[in-house]
Short mmCIF file of C-alpha atoms in Angstrom, two decimals:
data_model
loop_
_atom_site.label_atom_id
_atom_site.label_comp_id
_atom_site.label_asym_id
_atom_site.label_seq_id
_atom_site.Cartn_x
_atom_site.Cartn_y
_atom_site.Cartn_z
CA MET Z 1 -76.75 77.45 27.24
CA ALA Z 2 -79.43 75.41 28.99
CA LEU Z 3 -78.62 72.29 27.00
CA THR Z 4 -74.95 72.41 28.00
CA ARG Z 5 -75.88 72.56 31.70
CA ILE Z 6 -78.22 69.60 31.27
CA LEU Z 7 -75.53 67.52 29.57
CA LYS Z 8 -72.94 68.36 32.27
CA ARG Z 9 -75.33 67.31 35.05
CA ALA Z 10 -76.17 64.08 33.24
CA ASN Z 11 -72.48 63.43 32.59
CA SER Z 12 -71.53 63.83 36.27
CA ARG Z 13 -74.11 61.24 37.38
CA ALA Z 14 -73.98 58.86 34.40
CA SER Z 15 -71.90 56.26 36.24
CA VAL Z 16 -74.50 56.11 39.02
CA VAL Z 17 -77.57 55.71 36.81
CA SER Z 18 -76.23 53.73 33.85
CA ARG Z 19 -73.12 51.91 32.65
CA ARG Z 20 -73.58 53.18 29.09
CA PRO Z 21 -70.84 55.44 27.58
CA LYS Z 22 -70.75 58.85 29.25
CA ILE Z 23 -72.30 61.80 27.45
CA LEU Z 24 -69.53 63.88 25.92
CA ARG Z 25 -69.04 67.51 26.85
CA CYS Z 26 -70.79 69.89 24.52
CA SER Z 27 -69.80 73.56 24.20
CA GLY Z 28 -71.79 74.45 21.11
CA ARG Z 29 -73.92 73.24 18.19
CA LYS Z 30 -70.96 71.75 16.31
CA ASP Z 31 -69.91 69.60 19.28
CA PHE Z 32 -73.55 68.75 19.94
CA VAL Z 33 -73.93 67.33 16.40
CA ASN Z 34 -70.84 65.18 16.94
CA VAL Z 35 -72.31 63.48 20.00
CA VAL Z 36 -75.71 62.71 18.48
CA PRO Z 37 -75.33 58.91 18.91
CA TYR Z 38 -74.65 59.30 22.62
CA ILE Z 39 -77.46 61.83 23.03
CA GLN Z 40 -79.99 59.48 21.38
CA VAL Z 41 -78.94 56.59 23.60
CA ASN Z 42 -78.98 58.61 26.83
CA TYR Z 43 -82.24 60.51 26.38
CA TYR Z 44 -83.88 58.72 29.26
CA LEU Z 45 -80.79 59.28 31.44
CA VAL Z 46 -81.15 63.05 30.91
CA LYS Z 47 -84.80 62.77 31.87
CA ILE Z 48 -83.92 60.98 35.11
CA VAL Z 49 -81.18 63.43 36.07
CA ASN Z 50 -82.75 66.71 34.98
CA GLY Z 51 -86.46 66.00 35.20
CA ILE Z 52 -89.19 66.38 32.59
CA GLU Z 53 -88.32 70.01 31.80
CA GLY Z 54 -84.71 69.16 31.06
CA ALA Z 55 -85.76 66.24 28.87
CA GLN Z 56 -88.06 68.53 26.87
CA ILE Z 57 -85.21 70.97 26.22
CA PHE Z 58 -83.03 68.03 25.24
CA ALA Z 59 -85.65 66.64 22.82
CA SER Z 60 -86.23 70.06 21.26
CA ALA Z 61 -82.53 70.46 20.55
CA LEU Z 62 -82.33 66.96 19.13
CA LYS Z 63 -85.06 67.75 16.59
CA SER Z 64 -83.07 70.71 15.27
CA ILE Z 65 -80.14 68.49 14.26
CA PRO Z 66 -79.94 67.66 10.52
CA THR Z 67 -80.83 64.05 9.78
CA PRO Z 68 -77.62 62.06 9.31
CA ARG Z 69 -77.06 60.37 5.99
CA ARG Z 70 -78.42 56.88 5.82
CA GLY Z 71 -76.14 53.95 5.36
CA LEU Z 72 -76.45 51.31 2.67
CA ALA Z 73 -78.33 48.95 4.98
CA ASP Z 74 -80.93 51.62 5.82
CA ARG Z 75 -81.44 52.48 2.16
CA ALA Z 76 -81.83 48.81 1.28
CA ARG Z 77 -84.48 48.35 3.98
CA SER Z 78 -86.43 51.44 2.95
CA SER Z 79 -86.35 50.47 -0.73
CA GLN Z 80 -88.23 47.30 0.16
CA ARG Z 81 -91.01 49.16 1.91
CA ILE Z 82 -94.29 49.46 0.01
CA SER Z 83 -95.58 52.99 -0.44
CA LYS Z 84 -99.23 53.96 -0.15
CA ASP Z 85 -99.40 54.45 -3.93
CA GLN Z 86 -98.49 50.78 -4.39
CA MET Z 87 -101.32 49.55 -2.19
CA PRO Z 88 -104.30 48.14 -4.13
CA LYS Z 89 -107.24 50.51 -4.32
CA ASN Z 90 -110.37 49.52 -2.42
CA ASN Z 91 -108.34 46.95 -0.50
CA VAL Z 92 -106.84 48.87 2.39
CA GLY Z 93 -104.27 46.93 4.34
CA ARG Z 94 -103.49 44.43 1.62
CA LYS Z 95 -99.87 44.31 0.50
CA LEU Z 96 -98.75 44.06 -3.06
CA VAL Z 97 -96.11 41.62 -4.16
CA VAL Z 98 -92.96 43.70 -4.66
CA GLN Z 99 -91.74 43.42 -8.22
CA PRO Z 100 -88.08 42.53 -8.85
CA THR Z 101 -85.65 45.44 -8.95
CA SER Z 102 -84.07 46.82 -12.10
CA GLY Z 103 -82.27 44.17 -14.10
CA ARG Z 104 -84.75 41.50 -13.06
CA GLU Z 105 -88.08 43.02 -14.12
CA LEU Z 106 -90.68 40.65 -15.49
CA LYS Z 107 -90.93 40.71 -19.26
CA PRO Z 108 -94.19 42.10 -20.72
CA SER Z 109 -94.88 38.66 -22.21
CA VAL Z 110 -94.59 37.06 -18.75
CA ILE Z 111 -96.88 39.67 -17.21
CA ALA Z 112 -99.41 39.16 -20.02
CA TYR Z 113 -99.28 35.40 -19.51
CA LYS Z 114 -99.90 35.69 -15.77
CA ARG Z 115 -102.79 38.11 -16.28
CA GLU Z 116 -104.32 35.75 -18.84
CA ARG Z 117 -103.96 32.76 -16.50
CA ILE Z 118 -105.75 34.68 -13.75
CA LEU Z 119 -108.57 35.54 -16.15
CA GLU Z 120 -108.87 31.93 -17.33
CA GLU Z 121 -109.30 30.58 -13.82
CA ALA Z 122 -111.50 33.49 -12.76
CA GLY Z 123 -113.66 32.99 -15.85
CA SER Z 124 -114.14 29.32 -15.05
CA LEU Z 125 -114.91 30.16 -11.41
CA PHE Z 126 -117.39 32.96 -12.19
CA PHE Z 127 -119.04 30.85 -14.89
CA THR Z 128 -119.68 27.85 -12.63
CA MET Z 129 -120.35 29.57 -9.30
CA GLY Z 130 -121.51 33.04 -10.26
CA TYR Z 131 -119.64 36.27 -9.61
CA GLU Z 132 -121.11 37.03 -6.20
CA ALA Z 133 -120.56 33.54 -4.78
CA ALA Z 134 -116.97 33.28 -6.03
CA THR Z 135 -114.20 34.70 -3.85
CA LEU Z 136 -110.60 35.69 -4.41
CA ASP Z 137 -109.58 33.07 -1.85
CA MET Z 138 -111.09 30.42 -4.13
CA LEU Z 139 -109.31 31.91 -7.13
CA ALA Z 140 -105.95 32.02 -5.32
CA GLU Z 141 -106.39 28.39 -4.26
CA ARG Z 142 -107.11 27.35 -7.85
CA LEU Z 143 -103.98 29.10 -9.07
CA ARG Z 144 -101.94 27.95 -6.05
CA VAL Z 145 -100.86 31.51 -5.35
CA THR Z 146 -101.45 34.06 -2.59
CA LYS Z 147 -104.04 36.81 -2.68
CA PRO Z 148 -101.31 39.50 -2.74
CA PHE Z 149 -100.15 37.90 -5.99
CA LEU Z 150 -103.59 38.56 -7.50
CA TYR Z 151 -103.50 42.19 -6.35
CA THR Z 152 -100.24 42.64 -8.22
CA TYR Z 153 -102.10 42.24 -11.51
CA TYR Z 154 -105.69 43.27 -10.68
CA ARG Z 155 -106.97 45.82 -8.15
CA ASN Z 156 -109.86 43.72 -6.88
CA LYS Z 157 -112.51 41.19 -7.92
CA GLY Z 158 -114.46 43.84 -9.82
CA HIS Z 159 -111.38 44.68 -11.86
CA ILE Z 160 -111.05 41.02 -12.83
CA LEU Z 161 -114.72 40.92 -13.85
CA SER Z 162 -114.37 43.98 -16.09
CA ALA Z 163 -111.25 42.50 -17.72
CA ILE Z 164 -113.18 39.30 -18.49
CA CYS Z 165 -116.15 41.19 -19.89
CA GLU Z 166 -114.10 43.25 -22.31
CA VAL Z 167 -112.03 40.40 -23.77
CA GLY Z 168 -114.59 39.42 -26.40
CA ILE Z 169 -115.25 42.92 -27.70
CA LYS Z 170 -111.55 43.84 -27.79
CA GLU Z 171 -110.67 40.71 -29.73
CA SER Z 172 -113.56 41.38 -32.12
CA LEU Z 173 -112.29 44.91 -32.80
CA ALA Z 174 -108.80 43.53 -33.39
CA ALA Z 175 -110.23 41.04 -35.88
CA LEU Z 176 -111.90 43.87 -37.81
CA ASP Z 177 -108.56 45.69 -37.94
CA THR Z 178 -106.89 42.74 -39.65
CA LEU Z 179 -109.68 42.55 -42.27
CA ASP Z 180 -109.48 46.19 -43.37
CA SER Z 181 -106.88 45.39 -46.01
CA LYS Z 182 -108.27 41.98 -46.95
CA ALA Z 183 -108.53 41.37 -50.69
CA GLY Z 184 -111.89 40.76 -52.33
CA THR Z 185 -115.19 42.56 -52.63
CA ALA Z 186 -116.90 44.56 -49.89
CA VAL Z 187 -119.31 41.66 -49.42
CA ASP Z 188 -116.41 39.24 -48.96
CA ARG Z 189 -114.88 41.46 -46.30
CA LEU Z 190 -118.20 41.82 -44.47
CA TRP Z 191 -118.79 38.06 -44.52
CA ALA Z 192 -115.25 37.35 -43.31
CA ALA Z 193 -115.60 39.93 -40.52
CA LEU Z 194 -118.86 38.50 -39.23
CA ALA Z 195 -117.54 34.93 -39.41
CA SER Z 196 -114.37 35.91 -37.55
CA VAL Z 197 -116.36 37.57 -34.75
CA ALA Z 198 -118.70 34.58 -34.53
CA ASN Z 199 -115.70 32.29 -33.98
CA ILE Z 200 -114.33 34.61 -31.29
CA ILE Z 201 -117.65 34.49 -29.47
CA ILE Z 202 -117.60 30.70 -29.57
CA ASP Z 203 -113.99 30.60 -28.35
CA ARG Z 204 -114.87 33.00 -25.53
CA TYR Z 205 -118.14 31.32 -24.72
CA GLU Z 206 -117.66 31.52 -20.94
CA TYR Z 207 -116.50 35.14 -21.00
CA ILE Z 208 -119.43 36.29 -23.15
CA THR Z 209 -121.87 34.42 -20.91
CA ILE Z 210 -120.35 36.02 -17.82
CA TYR Z 211 -120.74 39.48 -19.36
CA GLN Z 212 -124.37 38.91 -20.27
CA ARG Z 213 -125.15 37.44 -16.85
CA GLU Z 214 -123.04 39.67 -14.58
CA MET Z 215 -123.07 43.05 -16.34
CA MET Z 216 -125.10 44.53 -13.46
CA ASN Z 217 -122.16 43.80 -11.13
CA LEU Z 218 -119.77 45.89 -13.19
CA ASP Z 219 -118.46 49.16 -11.84
CA GLU Z 220 -120.27 52.07 -13.49
CA ASP Z 221 -117.13 53.35 -15.22
CA ASP Z 222 -116.22 49.87 -16.44
CA ALA Z 223 -119.73 49.32 -17.78
CA ARG Z 224 -119.61 52.58 -19.73
CA ARG Z 225 -116.20 51.78 -21.15
CA ILE Z 226 -117.36 48.38 -22.43
CA LEU Z 227 -120.49 49.94 -23.95
CA ARG Z 228 -118.28 52.44 -25.80
CA LEU Z 229 -116.26 49.53 -27.18
CA ARG Z 230 -119.47 47.86 -28.33
CA HIS Z 231 -120.53 51.10 -29.99
CA GLN Z 232 -117.20 51.22 -31.83
CA PHE Z 233 -117.86 47.69 -33.07
CA ASP Z 234 -121.30 48.70 -34.41
CA LEU Z 235 -119.74 51.67 -36.22
CA ARG Z 236 -117.07 49.47 -37.78
CA VAL Z 237 -119.65 46.98 -39.04
CA ALA Z 238 -121.77 49.85 -40.36
CA LYS Z 239 -118.73 51.07 -42.29
CA LEU Z 240 -118.40 47.65 -43.93
CA VAL Z 241 -122.10 47.70 -44.82
CA LYS Z 242 -121.73 51.18 -46.35
CA ALA Z 243 -118.93 49.83 -48.53
CA CYS Z 244 -121.32 47.13 -49.78
CA GLN Z 245 -123.90 49.83 -50.39
CA ARG Z 246 -121.42 52.06 -52.23
CA ASP Z 247 -120.33 49.20 -54.51
CA GLY Z 248 -123.94 48.48 -55.45
CA PHE Z 249 -124.36 45.17 -53.61
CA VAL Z 250 -126.88 46.54 -51.09
CA LYS Z 251 -129.95 48.53 -52.13
CA PHE Z 252 -131.55 49.28 -48.75
CA ASP Z 253 -131.15 52.91 -47.72
CA ASP Z 254 -131.11 52.07 -44.03
CA ALA Z 255 -128.72 49.12 -44.39
CA PRO Z 256 -125.93 50.67 -42.23
CA GLU Z 257 -128.43 50.99 -39.38
CA MET Z 258 -128.73 47.21 -39.37
CA ALA Z 259 -125.22 46.96 -37.90
CA ILE Z 260 -126.57 47.13 -34.35
CA TRP Z 261 -128.93 44.22 -35.06
CA MET Z 262 -126.07 42.23 -36.53
CA GLY Z 263 -124.21 42.69 -33.27
CA GLY Z 264 -127.30 41.49 -31.42
CA LEU Z 265 -127.51 38.31 -33.51
CA LEU Z 266 -123.84 37.56 -32.94
CA SER Z 267 -124.14 38.06 -29.18
CA TRP Z 268 -126.98 35.51 -29.16
CA ILE Z 269 -124.61 32.68 -30.11
CA PRO Z 270 -124.00 31.50 -26.49
CA ASN Z 271 -127.73 30.83 -26.21
CA CYS Z 272 -127.63 28.54 -29.24
CA TYR Z 273 -124.23 26.92 -28.98
CA GLY Z 274 -122.09 25.72 -26.11
CA PRO Z 275 -120.27 22.71 -24.67
CA GLY Z 276 -122.14 19.55 -25.60
CA SER Z 277 -124.19 21.26 -28.31
CA LYS Z 278 -125.50 18.96 -31.03
CA ARG Z 279 -124.81 21.58 -33.69
CA SER Z 280 -121.30 21.98 -35.05
CA ARG Z 281 -119.32 25.18 -34.77
CA GLU Z 282 -119.19 25.50 -38.55
CA ALA Z 283 -122.97 25.21 -38.84
CA ILE Z 284 -123.57 27.86 -36.16
CA VAL Z 285 -121.12 30.31 -37.75
CA LYS Z 286 -122.64 29.83 -41.19
CA GLN Z 287 -126.21 30.27 -39.94
CA VAL Z 288 -125.55 33.42 -37.88
CA VAL Z 289 -123.56 35.11 -40.66
CA HIS Z 290 -126.27 34.22 -43.18
CA ALA Z 291 -128.92 35.73 -40.85
CA CYS Z 292 -126.86 38.93 -40.53
CA MET Z 293 -126.47 39.25 -44.29
CA ARG Z 294 -130.20 38.81 -44.85
CA LEU Z 295 -130.80 41.90 -42.70
CA ILE Z 296 -129.32 44.02 -45.49
CA GLY Z 297 -130.83 42.05 -48.36
CA LEU Z 298 -127.92 39.72 -49.09
CA GLY Z 299 -128.40 36.01 -48.79
#
């Protein structure tokens, strides 16, 4: 066996070349596996004694040995490594913050709070500086966190923008859900729905403004998803209008088609009301809802 001859030659001259432990005698594969630690340490010694050819034979045999079981320390180190799947998309080379291990995972409420805080600061930053001028470094500094912390919750700046832009429409759809079982006439439910959405738009003034101003910076898929949500909103409002029509309150045949124009009037609120506005919130809500109702002959 060529490997055995190599090991014997290296063993006979080990004391001359190195003071490391001598390579043990090896008569077969079983013995060879037992001396793996010594073989790995003395690879370069074999190369010196037997030349490049002998070292190649040695390396080839070493590769055929089954990988020894890892100890607890090795497993602990490897468990802390970040896999490629954990790396943020579109941000090659950036590390994610490793989440706590089982037993110490963040609660969903804590994760939701942190995501909301990021959006609040990002919304303020994008609103005052504009999306393109704002950077994640600025956002991290505002929050007093690191950029890897941001990547734990959002893939990139575009992901944060899309999350901001969809807040208003998602909250509006949720408001319509809560009004489905509201007592009263169909007209009462429609009025309450429009008033609720108007208040959401005022509460999310900065977010709505960012969407209207920065929608061209949205990723194509994100833009389509938000448009689908807006379409769902129009359909839900149209359903409320049809209920008014069915109950005899609305006489216009095309009244349900006015839902899209109602959405347009509501989205115009940031142009009429904002911080420092002379008009009160209550007055704005009442006026915009009244204008929406007049589109279908009520008011």
